[in-house]
Short mmCIF file of C-alpha atoms in Angstrom, two decimals:
data_model
loop_
_atom_site.label_atom_id
_atom_site.label_comp_id
_atom_site.label_asym_id
_atom_site.label_seq_id
_atom_site.Cartn_x
_atom_site.Cartn_y
_atom_site.Cartn_z
CA UNK A 544 -98.37 -51.01 96.45
CA UNK A 545 -101.87 -51.54 96.82
CA UNK A 546 -103.76 -49.07 98.19
CA UNK A 547 -104.48 -49.90 101.11
CA UNK A 548 -100.93 -50.47 102.06
CA UNK A 549 -100.35 -46.72 100.85
CA UNK A 550 -102.13 -46.18 103.77
CA UNK A 551 -100.31 -48.43 106.23
CA UNK A 552 -98.53 -45.65 108.56
CA UNK A 553 -95.26 -47.31 111.17
CA UNK A 554 -96.78 -48.00 114.09
CA UNK A 555 -94.60 -45.90 117.46
CA UNK A 556 -92.11 -48.85 118.79
CA UNK A 557 -89.81 -51.12 117.09
CA UNK A 558 -89.88 -51.32 113.82
CA UNK A 559 -88.10 -54.56 111.79
CA UNK A 560 -86.03 -54.26 108.94
CA UNK A 561 -85.73 -58.05 108.21
CA UNK A 562 -88.83 -59.99 107.49
CA UNK A 563 -87.41 -63.47 107.99
CA UNK A 564 -90.61 -66.05 105.83
CA UNK A 565 -91.07 -69.48 105.98
CA UNK A 566 -93.55 -70.15 103.41
CA UNK A 567 -93.30 -73.96 103.63
CA UNK A 568 -91.80 -76.83 106.27
CA UNK A 569 -91.97 -79.40 103.62
CA UNK A 570 -88.93 -80.47 101.79
CA UNK A 571 -88.36 -82.93 98.94
CA UNK A 572 -84.89 -83.68 100.55
CA UNK A 573 -83.99 -85.46 103.57
CA UNK A 574 -80.48 -83.71 104.38
CA UNK A 575 -78.89 -86.30 107.30
CA UNK A 576 -77.54 -82.42 109.55
CA UNK A 577 -80.80 -80.34 108.80
CA UNK A 578 -81.93 -78.31 111.87
CA UNK A 579 -86.19 -78.53 111.16
CA UNK A 580 -85.47 -82.78 111.45
CA UNK A 581 -82.55 -82.77 113.80
CA UNK A 582 -82.80 -80.66 116.24
CA UNK A 583 -86.24 -79.16 116.75
CA UNK A 584 -89.78 -80.17 117.24
CA UNK A 585 -91.39 -78.52 114.45
CA UNK A 586 -94.09 -79.74 112.97
CA UNK A 587 -92.99 -80.47 109.04
CA UNK A 588 -96.42 -80.46 107.82
CA UNK A 589 -99.87 -78.15 108.54
CA UNK A 590 -101.42 -74.87 108.24
CA UNK A 591 -99.91 -72.47 105.73
CA UNK A 592 -100.88 -68.83 104.98
CA UNK A 593 -103.27 -68.45 102.20
CA UNK A 594 -102.32 -65.57 99.10
CA UNK A 595 -104.82 -63.62 101.00
CA UNK A 596 -102.96 -63.82 104.12
CA UNK A 597 -99.83 -63.47 101.96
CA UNK A 598 -101.18 -60.07 100.91
CA UNK A 599 -102.67 -59.12 104.78
CA UNK A 600 -99.02 -59.28 106.09
CA UNK A 601 -97.51 -57.44 103.24
CA UNK A 602 -99.76 -54.99 103.53
CA UNK A 603 -99.16 -54.92 107.11
CA UNK A 604 -95.38 -54.16 106.54
CA UNK A 605 -95.37 -52.06 103.81
CA UNK A 606 -94.59 -48.68 105.47
CA UNK A 607 -91.07 -48.93 104.22
CA UNK A 608 -88.03 -50.92 102.93
CA UNK A 609 -87.41 -53.90 104.34
CA UNK A 610 -85.44 -56.89 103.33
CA UNK A 611 -86.93 -60.04 102.78
CA UNK A 612 -85.12 -63.90 103.19
CA UNK A 613 -88.18 -65.75 102.18
CA UNK A 614 -87.18 -69.79 103.26
CA UNK A 615 -89.26 -73.29 104.57
CA UNK A 616 -88.25 -75.95 103.81
CA UNK A 617 -89.02 -75.63 100.44
CA UNK A 618 -90.32 -72.56 99.58
CA UNK A 619 -90.45 -73.60 95.63
CA UNK A 620 -93.09 -75.89 95.97
CA UNK A 621 -95.15 -72.83 96.81
CA UNK A 622 -96.90 -72.41 92.92
CA UNK A 623 -97.49 -68.69 94.56
CA UNK A 624 -94.07 -68.03 95.22
CA UNK A 625 -93.21 -65.68 92.01
CA UNK A 626 -96.55 -63.99 92.71
CA UNK A 627 -95.21 -63.04 96.20
CA UNK A 628 -91.34 -62.11 94.99
CA UNK A 629 -93.58 -59.37 92.29
CA UNK A 630 -95.63 -57.97 95.07
CA UNK A 631 -92.59 -57.75 97.95
CA UNK A 632 -90.81 -55.82 95.07
CA UNK A 633 -93.70 -53.61 93.92
CA UNK A 634 -93.28 -52.56 97.14
CA UNK A 635 -90.16 -51.92 97.56
CA UNK A 636 -88.23 -54.02 99.44
CA UNK A 637 -85.00 -56.19 99.08
CA UNK A 638 -86.40 -60.25 98.96
CA UNK A 639 -84.02 -62.64 98.89
CA UNK A 640 -84.95 -66.68 99.10
CA UNK A 641 -84.19 -69.56 99.63
CA UNK A 642 -84.27 -73.37 98.42
CA UNK A 643 -82.76 -76.29 97.59
CA UNK A 644 -83.49 -76.65 93.50
CA UNK A 645 -85.33 -80.00 94.28
CA UNK A 646 -88.20 -78.73 92.40
CA UNK A 647 -89.69 -76.66 90.23
CA UNK A 648 -86.72 -75.22 88.63
CA UNK A 649 -88.97 -73.37 86.03
CA UNK A 650 -90.71 -71.49 89.27
CA UNK A 651 -86.68 -69.93 89.98
CA UNK A 652 -86.46 -68.29 86.46
CA UNK A 653 -89.60 -66.78 87.57
CA UNK A 654 -88.84 -65.74 90.12
CA UNK A 655 -85.58 -63.81 88.45
CA UNK A 656 -88.27 -62.04 85.61
CA UNK A 657 -90.56 -61.20 89.18
CA UNK A 658 -87.20 -59.27 89.72
CA UNK A 659 -85.96 -61.22 92.33
CA UNK A 660 -83.19 -60.31 94.92
CA UNK A 661 -80.59 -62.96 95.24
CA UNK A 662 -81.44 -66.76 94.82
CA UNK A 663 -79.59 -68.88 98.22
CA UNK A 664 -78.97 -72.18 96.78
CA UNK A 665 -78.05 -74.92 99.58
CA UNK A 666 -75.66 -77.14 97.86
CA UNK A 667 -73.48 -79.00 100.61
CA UNK A 668 -70.31 -81.06 98.35
CA UNK A 669 -69.28 -82.44 95.44
CA UNK A 670 -71.62 -84.41 93.48
CA UNK A 671 -71.62 -88.16 94.99
CA UNK A 672 -71.10 -85.58 98.44
CA UNK A 673 -73.96 -83.14 97.74
CA UNK A 674 -76.40 -86.70 96.65
CA UNK A 675 -75.44 -88.75 99.66
CA UNK A 676 -75.91 -85.71 101.77
CA UNK A 677 -79.44 -84.91 100.56
CA UNK A 678 -80.28 -88.72 99.96
CA UNK A 679 -81.67 -88.05 96.40
CA UNK A 680 -79.45 -89.33 93.20
CA UNK A 681 -78.52 -86.92 90.59
CA UNK A 682 -79.19 -84.01 93.24
CA UNK A 683 -76.30 -82.10 92.17
CA UNK A 684 -76.21 -82.21 88.44
CA UNK A 685 -80.01 -81.30 88.91
CA UNK A 686 -78.98 -79.12 90.99
CA UNK A 687 -76.17 -77.16 87.65
CA UNK A 688 -78.75 -78.31 84.78
CA UNK A 689 -80.89 -75.44 86.48
CA UNK A 690 -78.16 -73.19 88.14
CA UNK A 691 -77.33 -73.12 84.22
CA UNK A 692 -80.75 -72.07 83.00
CA UNK A 693 -80.43 -69.35 86.12
CA UNK A 694 -77.30 -68.22 84.77
CA UNK A 695 -78.88 -68.02 81.35
CA UNK A 696 -81.80 -66.25 82.26
CA UNK A 697 -79.74 -63.30 84.98
CA UNK A 698 -78.20 -62.33 82.45
CA UNK A 699 -78.56 -58.45 82.33
CA UNK A 700 -80.90 -58.54 85.57
CA UNK A 701 -79.55 -57.61 89.52
CA UNK A 702 -80.61 -60.88 90.65
CA UNK A 703 -77.76 -62.56 92.84
CA UNK A 704 -77.00 -66.63 92.73
CA UNK A 705 -75.51 -67.29 96.51
CA UNK A 706 -74.08 -70.84 97.65
CA UNK A 707 -74.63 -72.21 100.74
CA UNK A 708 -73.21 -75.18 101.80
CA UNK A 709 -73.00 -76.21 105.80
CA UNK A 710 -69.87 -78.03 106.98
CA UNK A 711 -70.59 -81.35 108.21
CA UNK A 712 -69.08 -85.22 109.46
CA UNK A 713 -69.00 -85.85 105.12
CA UNK A 714 -67.50 -82.88 104.14
CA UNK A 715 -65.47 -80.87 106.34
CA UNK A 716 -61.47 -82.91 104.90
CA UNK A 717 -62.53 -82.22 101.70
CA UNK A 718 -63.74 -78.78 101.57
CA UNK A 719 -61.39 -77.57 99.29
CA UNK A 720 -62.52 -79.84 96.39
CA UNK A 721 -66.13 -78.90 97.73
CA UNK A 722 -64.84 -75.06 96.69
CA UNK A 723 -64.19 -75.90 93.50
CA UNK A 724 -67.02 -78.00 91.95
CA UNK A 725 -69.39 -75.18 93.35
CA UNK A 726 -67.45 -72.48 91.82
CA UNK A 727 -67.16 -74.17 88.47
CA UNK A 728 -71.03 -73.31 88.45
CA UNK A 729 -70.56 -69.87 88.39
CA UNK A 730 -71.93 -68.16 91.28
CA UNK A 731 -71.33 -64.82 92.86
CA UNK A 732 -70.95 -66.09 96.02
CA UNK A 733 -70.60 -68.87 98.89
CA UNK A 734 -71.03 -69.33 101.67
CA UNK A 735 -69.61 -71.96 104.14
CA UNK A 736 -71.78 -72.57 107.42
CA UNK A 737 -70.49 -73.92 110.21
CA UNK A 738 -73.21 -76.91 111.39
CA UNK A 739 -75.74 -76.24 113.64
CA UNK A 740 -76.08 -78.77 116.47
CA UNK A 741 -77.92 -78.97 120.23
CA UNK A 742 -75.77 -80.07 122.91
CA UNK A 743 -77.37 -82.01 125.71
CA UNK A 744 -75.82 -79.15 128.51
CA UNK A 745 -77.58 -76.43 126.27
CA UNK A 746 -81.27 -78.26 125.42
CA UNK A 747 -80.99 -78.74 129.54
CA UNK A 748 -80.41 -75.00 130.79
CA UNK A 749 -82.24 -73.76 128.08
CA UNK A 750 -85.49 -75.86 129.16
CA UNK A 751 -84.54 -74.47 131.87
CA UNK A 752 -85.41 -70.47 131.58
CA UNK A 753 -87.73 -71.76 128.97
CA UNK A 754 -90.17 -73.06 131.85
CA UNK A 755 -89.41 -70.30 134.49
CA UNK A 756 -89.19 -67.66 132.52
CA UNK A 757 -91.43 -67.78 129.85
CA UNK A 758 -93.22 -70.42 131.07
CA UNK A 759 -93.21 -73.24 128.33
CA UNK A 760 -91.19 -75.74 126.88
CA UNK A 761 -88.34 -75.43 124.55
CA UNK A 762 -88.66 -76.69 121.51
CA UNK A 763 -85.79 -77.88 121.11
CA UNK A 764 -84.10 -82.04 119.97
CA UNK A 765 -80.29 -82.47 121.42
CA UNK A 766 -78.52 -83.04 118.25
CA UNK A 767 -75.11 -83.59 118.88
CA UNK A 768 -74.07 -86.62 117.71
CA UNK A 769 -74.28 -84.31 114.41
CA UNK A 770 -70.69 -82.94 115.27
CA UNK A 771 -69.66 -86.92 115.40
CA UNK A 772 -66.18 -87.16 113.42
CA UNK A 773 -65.81 -83.70 112.47
CA UNK A 774 -62.14 -82.51 113.03
CA UNK A 775 -61.19 -79.63 113.25
CA UNK A 776 -57.66 -79.47 112.92
CA UNK A 777 -58.25 -80.81 109.16
CA UNK A 778 -61.79 -78.82 108.87
CA UNK A 779 -59.25 -75.73 109.38
CA UNK A 780 -56.82 -77.35 107.04
CA UNK A 781 -59.47 -76.97 104.62
CA UNK A 782 -60.69 -73.38 105.35
CA UNK A 783 -57.11 -72.15 105.01
CA UNK A 784 -56.31 -74.20 101.93
CA UNK A 785 -59.52 -72.36 99.93
CA UNK A 786 -58.92 -68.95 102.34
CA UNK A 787 -55.31 -69.20 100.06
CA UNK A 788 -56.71 -68.99 96.20
CA UNK A 789 -58.58 -65.43 97.33
CA UNK A 790 -61.20 -65.70 96.03
CA UNK A 791 -63.42 -62.70 97.02
CA UNK A 792 -66.77 -64.85 96.34
CA UNK A 793 -66.14 -66.71 99.51
CA UNK A 794 -67.26 -66.34 103.19
CA UNK A 795 -67.85 -68.19 105.86
CA UNK A 796 -70.28 -68.11 108.57
CA UNK A 797 -68.62 -68.04 111.34
CA UNK A 798 -65.09 -66.82 111.00
CA UNK A 799 -63.14 -69.68 113.94
CA UNK A 800 -60.02 -69.60 115.17
CA UNK A 801 -58.62 -73.30 115.60
CA UNK A 802 -59.09 -72.45 118.89
CA UNK A 803 -62.29 -72.17 118.70
CA UNK A 804 -63.04 -74.19 115.80
CA UNK A 805 -62.01 -76.82 117.83
CA UNK A 806 -64.87 -75.50 121.03
CA UNK A 807 -67.86 -75.98 118.64
CA UNK A 808 -67.31 -79.22 117.53
CA UNK A 809 -66.96 -80.75 121.18
CA UNK A 810 -69.94 -81.42 122.80
CA UNK A 811 -68.15 -81.72 126.24
CA UNK A 812 -67.40 -77.69 125.05
CA UNK A 813 -69.02 -74.69 126.61
CA UNK A 814 -68.94 -71.89 124.28
CA UNK A 815 -69.13 -68.04 125.79
CA UNK A 816 -70.63 -66.28 121.97
CA UNK A 817 -69.55 -63.83 121.09
CA UNK A 818 -72.23 -60.38 120.65
CA UNK A 819 -75.56 -60.16 121.14
CA UNK A 820 -77.94 -61.07 119.24
CA UNK A 821 -80.37 -58.87 117.33
CA UNK A 822 -83.05 -60.40 115.52
CA UNK A 823 -85.97 -59.71 117.67
CA UNK A 824 -84.75 -55.92 117.61
CA UNK A 825 -84.73 -55.82 114.54
CA UNK A 826 -86.37 -58.59 112.76
CA UNK A 827 -89.36 -61.07 112.30
CA UNK A 828 -89.88 -63.93 111.59
CA UNK A 829 -93.26 -65.76 110.52
CA UNK A 830 -93.69 -69.39 109.96
CA UNK A 831 -95.99 -70.79 107.49
CA UNK A 832 -99.81 -70.84 109.35
CA UNK A 833 -98.56 -66.92 109.97
CA UNK A 834 -97.33 -67.35 113.75
CA UNK A 835 -94.87 -64.56 115.10
CA UNK A 836 -91.92 -66.67 116.17
CA UNK A 837 -88.05 -65.71 117.53
CA UNK A 838 -86.31 -67.87 115.01
CA UNK A 839 -86.68 -70.81 113.79
CA UNK A 840 -84.03 -72.18 115.65
CA UNK A 841 -86.13 -71.68 119.08
CA UNK A 842 -89.56 -71.72 116.91
CA UNK A 843 -91.13 -69.62 120.48
CA UNK A 844 -94.22 -68.63 119.21
CA UNK A 845 -95.03 -64.32 120.16
CA UNK A 846 -97.84 -64.39 118.30
CA UNK A 847 -99.77 -63.97 115.43
CA UNK A 848 -98.79 -62.37 112.14
CA UNK A 849 -102.92 -61.96 110.34
CA UNK A 850 -104.32 -60.05 113.68
CA UNK A 851 -104.54 -56.49 112.40
CA UNK A 852 -100.44 -55.14 111.81
CA UNK A 853 -98.03 -57.66 112.38
CA UNK A 854 -95.83 -54.58 113.70
CA UNK A 855 -99.24 -54.95 116.85
CA UNK A 856 -97.62 -57.87 118.02
CA UNK A 857 -94.09 -57.52 117.16
CA UNK A 858 -94.11 -55.08 120.14
CA UNK A 859 -96.82 -56.84 121.90
CA UNK A 860 -96.22 -58.12 125.53
CA UNK A 861 -94.64 -61.69 124.77
CA UNK A 862 -92.53 -60.19 122.43
CA UNK A 863 -91.34 -58.04 125.11
CA UNK A 864 -91.45 -60.83 126.76
CA UNK A 865 -89.06 -62.58 125.28
CA UNK A 866 -86.27 -59.61 124.64
CA UNK A 867 -86.20 -58.99 128.61
CA UNK A 868 -85.85 -62.37 128.97
CA UNK A 869 -82.78 -62.64 126.31
CA UNK A 870 -81.40 -59.89 127.19
CA UNK A 871 -80.93 -61.57 131.09
CA UNK A 872 -79.19 -64.08 129.80
CA UNK A 873 -76.48 -62.24 127.41
CA UNK A 874 -78.25 -61.38 124.24
CA UNK A 875 -77.89 -65.12 124.32
CA UNK A 876 -79.10 -68.82 125.52
CA UNK A 877 -77.67 -71.81 125.70
CA UNK A 878 -78.06 -72.89 122.41
CA UNK A 879 -78.21 -70.51 120.76
CA UNK A 880 -74.38 -71.09 121.46
CA UNK A 881 -73.99 -72.93 118.12
CA UNK A 882 -75.72 -70.38 115.36
CA UNK A 883 -74.27 -69.59 112.69
CA UNK A 884 -77.11 -67.40 111.78
CA UNK A 885 -74.97 -63.96 111.12
CA UNK A 886 -76.25 -63.82 107.73
CA UNK A 887 -79.46 -63.18 108.84
CA UNK A 888 -80.26 -60.72 111.33
CA UNK A 889 -77.54 -60.92 113.78
CA UNK A 890 -75.07 -59.13 115.10
CA UNK A 891 -71.95 -57.75 117.41
CA UNK A 892 -72.86 -55.74 120.68
CA UNK A 893 -71.60 -54.16 123.64
CA UNK A 894 -73.48 -56.08 126.25
CA UNK A 895 -73.03 -52.94 128.43
CA UNK A 896 -75.59 -51.47 126.22
CA UNK A 897 -77.68 -54.20 125.33
CA UNK A 898 -81.28 -52.48 125.00
CA UNK A 899 -83.76 -54.18 127.02
CA UNK A 900 -87.26 -53.23 126.10
#
C-alpha cells in the first residue's frame, strides 16, 4: 500500500465492496453475440486511463479490501495489466481478470505471478463452434495451449481458472458436448451464462424512463434477433444432461425452469425479474476513460472516478438520482430483464425493504 493510500479515510455513506474496472473496450475478437457490439451504443475505442490515473484510482479505493473485476474489451491488450494486479494485491484486494486469451498469453502468466486470484476465460463452444463464434480460426486451440501453460504456472498458487460460456444459437443444442470439451482443459469451474439481449419493447420502456426521469437517452440497441433459433426445450434437455454429470465445478447463471427459459428466449414474453439489483449500492463500475457508469449494459455515466476521491462521486447526486430511479421501478429497469450478471454483483432482495438513498 502506498503512503498516500494509507492516509485515505473512508468517506461517510455508501462504500462499494465490488469494483468492476473496464480497462479497454478494444477487442481482437468479433463474437457474434457480443453485448458491447450488438446491444450497446458505447464506443469501442477512445481514451483509456493512464498508469498514473489507475494508481490514483487504486489510492482512492484502498481504505478496505475489495473485490476487483478487471474486464473489457480485452484487458490483456493493456501491457500494464500485470502491474495493476500486483498493485491491487499489495493493497489487500481480491482480483479477477476476465479475458478471451485472444492475445498476449505470456501476459496471462505474469498475472499468475502477480498474485491474481481468478482468471475467467471466455470460451463458447467445442473447437469448431468456438472458432466460428469469435470469428477466428484456431482460437480454441490457442486457448487450449495457453491454458496448459497457465495450469502449469499456477501449480501451488491460489489462482483459480474459470471458463465462462455464453449460451448461443450455435451451441445451445449441443451444450453437453461443449461441457465435455471445456472440462477436458482442466478448469476449476465452468459457468454457463444465458444469452443477454435487448427487446424492442424493453428498450422503448427504458428509454422513456431515461428521458423522463434521468434527462438523457439510453445508450442501448435492440438485439432480440440474437435469440432467434434458440430452442428452450433443447437447451433445457442439454442442461439436464450436464447436471446429471453431478460435476461440482459447473454452475448456471441463472438457474431457470423450462417455462422461465421459454420466456427468456422469447422476445415477445414479458419477464418479471426476481430480486433487486444491488450493483449501484455495493459496487462501482468504471469505464476505460475513468468515468463511473451504472453498469456496462446500461452505460449511464454518473461522474468521474478521477476527480478527487471516486467515493465522492459514488455518493454524489447523480448516483443518488439513479439509485432512486432504479428503486422506484422495483430494482430493475425493463432492459435489465435478460441480464444474467448475478455473478458480478446483483442479489435477490425483499423489495419491500429496498434502499432509497
